[in-house]
Coordinates of C-alpha atoms and ligand atoms in Angstrom, one line a residue:
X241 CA 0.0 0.0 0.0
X242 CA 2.4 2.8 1.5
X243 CA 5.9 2.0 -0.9
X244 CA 5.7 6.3 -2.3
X245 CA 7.5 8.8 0.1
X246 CA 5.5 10.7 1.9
X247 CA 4.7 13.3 -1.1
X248 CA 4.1 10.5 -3.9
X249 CA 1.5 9.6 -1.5
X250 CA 0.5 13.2 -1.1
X251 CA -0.1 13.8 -4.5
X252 CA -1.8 10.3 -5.3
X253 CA -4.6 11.5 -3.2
X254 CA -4.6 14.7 -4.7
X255 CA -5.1 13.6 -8.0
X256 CA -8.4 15.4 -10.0
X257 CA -8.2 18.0 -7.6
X258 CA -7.4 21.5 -8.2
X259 CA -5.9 21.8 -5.3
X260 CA -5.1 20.0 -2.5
X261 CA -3.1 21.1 0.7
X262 CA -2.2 18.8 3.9
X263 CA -0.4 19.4 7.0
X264 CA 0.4 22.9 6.2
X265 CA 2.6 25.2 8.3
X266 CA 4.6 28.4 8.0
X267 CA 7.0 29.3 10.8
X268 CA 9.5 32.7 10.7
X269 CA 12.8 33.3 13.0
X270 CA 12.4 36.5 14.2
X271 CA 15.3 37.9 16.7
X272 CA 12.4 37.4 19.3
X273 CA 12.4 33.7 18.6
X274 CA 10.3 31.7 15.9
X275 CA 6.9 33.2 14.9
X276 CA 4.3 30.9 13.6
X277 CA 1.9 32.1 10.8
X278 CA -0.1 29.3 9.6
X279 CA -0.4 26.0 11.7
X280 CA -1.5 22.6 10.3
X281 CA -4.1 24.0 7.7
X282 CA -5.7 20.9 5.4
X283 CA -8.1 21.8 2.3
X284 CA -9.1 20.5 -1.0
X285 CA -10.7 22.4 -3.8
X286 CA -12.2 21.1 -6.6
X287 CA -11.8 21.7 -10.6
X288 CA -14.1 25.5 -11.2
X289 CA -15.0 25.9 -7.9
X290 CA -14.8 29.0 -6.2
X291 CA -13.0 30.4 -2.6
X292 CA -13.7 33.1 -0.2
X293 CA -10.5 33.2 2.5
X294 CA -11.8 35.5 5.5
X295 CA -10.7 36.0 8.6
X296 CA -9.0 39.2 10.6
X297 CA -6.2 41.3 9.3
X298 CA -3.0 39.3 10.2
X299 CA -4.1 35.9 10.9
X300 CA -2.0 34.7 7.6
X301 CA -4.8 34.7 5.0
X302 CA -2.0 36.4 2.3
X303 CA 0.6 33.8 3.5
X304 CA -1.5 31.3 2.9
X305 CA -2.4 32.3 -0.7
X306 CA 1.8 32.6 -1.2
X307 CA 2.0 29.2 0.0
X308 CA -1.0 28.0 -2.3
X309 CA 0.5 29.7 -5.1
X310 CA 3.7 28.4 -4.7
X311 CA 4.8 31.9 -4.3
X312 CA 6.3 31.1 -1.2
X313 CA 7.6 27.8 0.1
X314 CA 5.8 26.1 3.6
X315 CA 7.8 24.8 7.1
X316 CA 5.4 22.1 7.1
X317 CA 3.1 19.6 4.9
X318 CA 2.6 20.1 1.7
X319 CA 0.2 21.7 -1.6
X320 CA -0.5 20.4 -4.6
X321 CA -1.8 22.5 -7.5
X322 CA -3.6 21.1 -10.6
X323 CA -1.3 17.9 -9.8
X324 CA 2.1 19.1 -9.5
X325 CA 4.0 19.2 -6.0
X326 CA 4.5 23.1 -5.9
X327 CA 5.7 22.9 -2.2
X328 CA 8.3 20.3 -3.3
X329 CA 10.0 22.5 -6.3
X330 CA 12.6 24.6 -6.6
X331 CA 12.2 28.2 -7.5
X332 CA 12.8 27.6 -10.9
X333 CA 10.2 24.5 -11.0
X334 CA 8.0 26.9 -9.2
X335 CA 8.3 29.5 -11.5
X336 CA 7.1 27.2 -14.5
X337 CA 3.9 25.6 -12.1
X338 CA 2.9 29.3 -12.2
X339 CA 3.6 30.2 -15.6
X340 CA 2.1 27.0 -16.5
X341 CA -0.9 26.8 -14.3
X342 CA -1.2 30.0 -11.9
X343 CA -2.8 33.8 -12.2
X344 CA -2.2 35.9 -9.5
X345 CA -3.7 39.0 -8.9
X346 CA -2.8 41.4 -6.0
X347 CA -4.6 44.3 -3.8
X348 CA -1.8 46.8 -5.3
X349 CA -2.2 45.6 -8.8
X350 CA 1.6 45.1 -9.2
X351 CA 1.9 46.8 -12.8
X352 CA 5.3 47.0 -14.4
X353 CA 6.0 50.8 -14.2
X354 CA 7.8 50.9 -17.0
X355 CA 6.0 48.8 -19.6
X356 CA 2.6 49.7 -21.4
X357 CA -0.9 48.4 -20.6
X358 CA -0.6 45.6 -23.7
X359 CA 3.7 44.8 -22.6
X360 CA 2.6 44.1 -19.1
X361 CA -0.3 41.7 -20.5
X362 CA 2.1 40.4 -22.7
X363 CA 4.9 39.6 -20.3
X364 CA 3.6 36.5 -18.5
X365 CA 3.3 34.8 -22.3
X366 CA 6.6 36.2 -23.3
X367 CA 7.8 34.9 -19.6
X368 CA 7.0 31.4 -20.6
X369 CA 8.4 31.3 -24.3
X370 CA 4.8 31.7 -26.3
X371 CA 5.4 32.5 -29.5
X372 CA 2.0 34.5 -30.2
X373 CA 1.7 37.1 -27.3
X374 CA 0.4 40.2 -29.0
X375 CA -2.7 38.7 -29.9
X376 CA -4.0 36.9 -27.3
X377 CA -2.9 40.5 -25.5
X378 CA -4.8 42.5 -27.4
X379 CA -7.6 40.0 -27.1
X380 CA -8.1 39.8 -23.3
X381 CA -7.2 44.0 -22.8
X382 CA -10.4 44.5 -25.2
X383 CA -12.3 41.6 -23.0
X384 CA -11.3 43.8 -19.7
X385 CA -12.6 47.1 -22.0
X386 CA -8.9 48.7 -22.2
X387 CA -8.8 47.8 -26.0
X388 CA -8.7 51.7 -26.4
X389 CA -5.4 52.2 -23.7
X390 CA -3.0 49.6 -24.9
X391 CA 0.0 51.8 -24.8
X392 CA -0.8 53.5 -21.6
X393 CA 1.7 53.1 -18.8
X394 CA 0.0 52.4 -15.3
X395 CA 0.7 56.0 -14.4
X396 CA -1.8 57.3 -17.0
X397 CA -4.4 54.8 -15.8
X398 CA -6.9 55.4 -12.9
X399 CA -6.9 52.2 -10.5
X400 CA -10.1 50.4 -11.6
X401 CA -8.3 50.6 -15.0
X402 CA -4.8 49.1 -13.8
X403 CA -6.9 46.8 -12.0
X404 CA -8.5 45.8 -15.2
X405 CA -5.2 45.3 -17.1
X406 CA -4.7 43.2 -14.2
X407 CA -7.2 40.6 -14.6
X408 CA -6.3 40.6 -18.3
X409 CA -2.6 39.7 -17.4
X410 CA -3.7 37.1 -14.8
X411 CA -6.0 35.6 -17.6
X412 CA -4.0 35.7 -20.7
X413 CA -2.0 32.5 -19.8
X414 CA -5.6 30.8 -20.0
X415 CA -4.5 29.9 -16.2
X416 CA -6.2 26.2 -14.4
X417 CA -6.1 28.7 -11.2
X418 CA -6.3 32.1 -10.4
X419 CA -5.4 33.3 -6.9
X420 CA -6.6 37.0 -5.9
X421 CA -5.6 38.8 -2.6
X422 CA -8.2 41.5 -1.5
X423 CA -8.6 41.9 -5.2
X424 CA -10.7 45.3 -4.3
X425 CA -9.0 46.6 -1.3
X426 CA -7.6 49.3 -3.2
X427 CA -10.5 50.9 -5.0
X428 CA -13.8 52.5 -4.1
X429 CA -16.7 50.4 -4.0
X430 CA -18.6 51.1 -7.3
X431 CA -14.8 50.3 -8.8
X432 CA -15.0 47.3 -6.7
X433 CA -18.5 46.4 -7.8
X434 CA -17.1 46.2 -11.8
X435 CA -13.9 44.6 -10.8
X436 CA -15.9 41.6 -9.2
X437 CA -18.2 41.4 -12.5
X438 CA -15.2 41.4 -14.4
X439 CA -13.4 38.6 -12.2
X440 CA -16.1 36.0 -12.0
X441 CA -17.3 36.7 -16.2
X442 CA -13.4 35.6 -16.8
X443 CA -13.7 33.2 -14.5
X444 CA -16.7 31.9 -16.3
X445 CA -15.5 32.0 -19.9
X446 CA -12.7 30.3 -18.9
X447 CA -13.6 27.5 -16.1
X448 CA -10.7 29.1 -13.7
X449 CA -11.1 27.5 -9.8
X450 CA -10.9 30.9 -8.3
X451 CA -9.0 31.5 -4.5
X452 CA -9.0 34.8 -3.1
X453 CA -9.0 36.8 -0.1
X454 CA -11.0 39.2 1.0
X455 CA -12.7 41.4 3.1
X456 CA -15.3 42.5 1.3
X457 CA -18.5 41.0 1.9
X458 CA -19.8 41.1 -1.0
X459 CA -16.9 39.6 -3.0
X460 CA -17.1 36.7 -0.5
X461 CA -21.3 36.3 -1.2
X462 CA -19.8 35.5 -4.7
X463 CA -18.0 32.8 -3.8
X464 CA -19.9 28.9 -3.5
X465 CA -17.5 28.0 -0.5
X466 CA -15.9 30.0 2.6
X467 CA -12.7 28.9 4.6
X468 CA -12.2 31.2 7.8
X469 CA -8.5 31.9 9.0
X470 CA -8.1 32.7 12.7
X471 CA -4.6 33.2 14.2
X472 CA -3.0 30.9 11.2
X473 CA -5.8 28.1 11.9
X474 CA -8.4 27.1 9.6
X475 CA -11.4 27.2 12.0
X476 CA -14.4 26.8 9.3
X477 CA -15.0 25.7 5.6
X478 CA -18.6 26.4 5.3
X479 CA -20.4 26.1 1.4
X480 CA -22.4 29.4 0.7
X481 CA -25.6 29.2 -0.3
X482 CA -26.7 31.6 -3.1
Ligands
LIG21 N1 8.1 37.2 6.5 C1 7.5 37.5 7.7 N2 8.2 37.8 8.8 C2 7.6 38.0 10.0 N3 6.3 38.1 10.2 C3 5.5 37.9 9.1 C4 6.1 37.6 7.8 N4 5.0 37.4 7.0 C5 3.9 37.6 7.7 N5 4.2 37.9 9.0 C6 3.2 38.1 10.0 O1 2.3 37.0 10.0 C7 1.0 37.4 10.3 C8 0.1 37.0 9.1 O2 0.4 37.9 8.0 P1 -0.5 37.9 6.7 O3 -0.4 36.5 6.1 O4 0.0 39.0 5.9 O5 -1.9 38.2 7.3 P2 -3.3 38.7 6.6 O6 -3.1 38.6 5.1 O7 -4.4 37.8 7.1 O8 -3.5 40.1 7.1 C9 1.1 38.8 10.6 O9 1.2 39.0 12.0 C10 2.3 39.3 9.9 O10 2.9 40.4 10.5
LIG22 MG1 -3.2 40.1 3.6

């Protein structure tokens, strides 16, 4: 029965699942002594489902997106995304996971300063050695309604808009799962309110399992399942009903 190490195992059971995380731990050494962020958190998601992470500022919700990610590496137990052994890799097997597999989209939308609204699209495919990138670029920036501001830098764009050319750089690589952390936290709520339309109709077209983080409640409603973080501790995975 039990002849695979520990991760073989691991990533048997996780098998047709989109993602699935056991035993998983984070701990920092601080000068004050070791700090523990996320303790012995177990979850699985399915293929096109949806995620709402809640829970207080601090109690490790962005280190645990990281972690799913494979943007960071765990202390303990493991994750396995769309079938690979993230936790296990190096950064440079990491790195292709995400180019491969991952969108990420962040609360401070993370432009490239220096690069245009359709370059910044275009980098993730570029990133990963695609041959066609201004295409499919130009495709998603119309999808996001930024087909008019391709060569805008990020300066010249308000923050719904850089927002927008966020989602279309998270999208582009056609990703298996998108990750989002507090997606709207940086934007008023009406700009919010079209950011979250525009997340979950990409997330339709393309059958994306979506996991973010939030605080908004609304954004959360959205969502068919909610895990609750508390002091690095998963304390409830409840399904939403609509
Ligand atoms: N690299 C780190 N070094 C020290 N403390 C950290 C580090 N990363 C996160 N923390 C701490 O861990 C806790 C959880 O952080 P975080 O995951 O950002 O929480 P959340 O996203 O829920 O607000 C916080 O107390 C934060 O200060
Ligand atoms: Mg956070």
């Amino acid at each position: 029965m039990h002849d695979g190490t520990p991760m073989q195992d691991e990533t048997a059971r996780a098998a047709g699942h989109a993602l699935a995380v056991a035993g998983l731990g984070k701990r920092v050494a601080l000068p004050s002594g070791d700090l523990t962020i996320l303790q012995d958190v177990a979850f699985r998601v399915g293929h096109g489902d949806t995620v709402a992470i809640v829970g207080a500022s601090g109690s490790g919700k962005s280190t645990l997106l990281s972690l799913l990610a494979g943007l960071d590496t765990p202390s303990t137990g493991s994750v396995v995304l769309d079938g690979a052994p993230i936790s296990t890799l190096d950064e440079d097997g990491r790195a292709k996971v995400r180019g491969e597999k991952v969108g990420f989209v962040f609360q401070s939308f993370q432009l490239l300063p220096s690069l245009t609204a359709l370059e910044n699209v275009m980098l993730p495919l570029e990133l990963r050695g695609d041959r066609e990138v201004d295409g499919p670029a130009r495709e998603v920036l119309a999808r996001v309604g930024l087909g008019e501001r391709l060569g805008h830098y990020p300066r010249q764009l308000s923050g719904g808009e850089q927002q927008r050319v966020a989602l279309a750089r998270a999208f582009v690589t056609r990703p298996s799962l998108l990750f989002a952390d507090e997606p709207t936290g940086n934007l008023d709520t009406a700009t919010g309110q079209s950011i979250i339309e525009l997340l979950f109709a990409l997330n339709a077209d393309a059958g994306t399992t979506l996991v973010l983080v939030t605080h908004d409640d609304h954004l959360a409603q959205r969502c068919k399942r909610r895990l609750r973080i508390d002091s690095g501790r998963l304390v409830a995975d409840e399904a939403m009903t609509a």
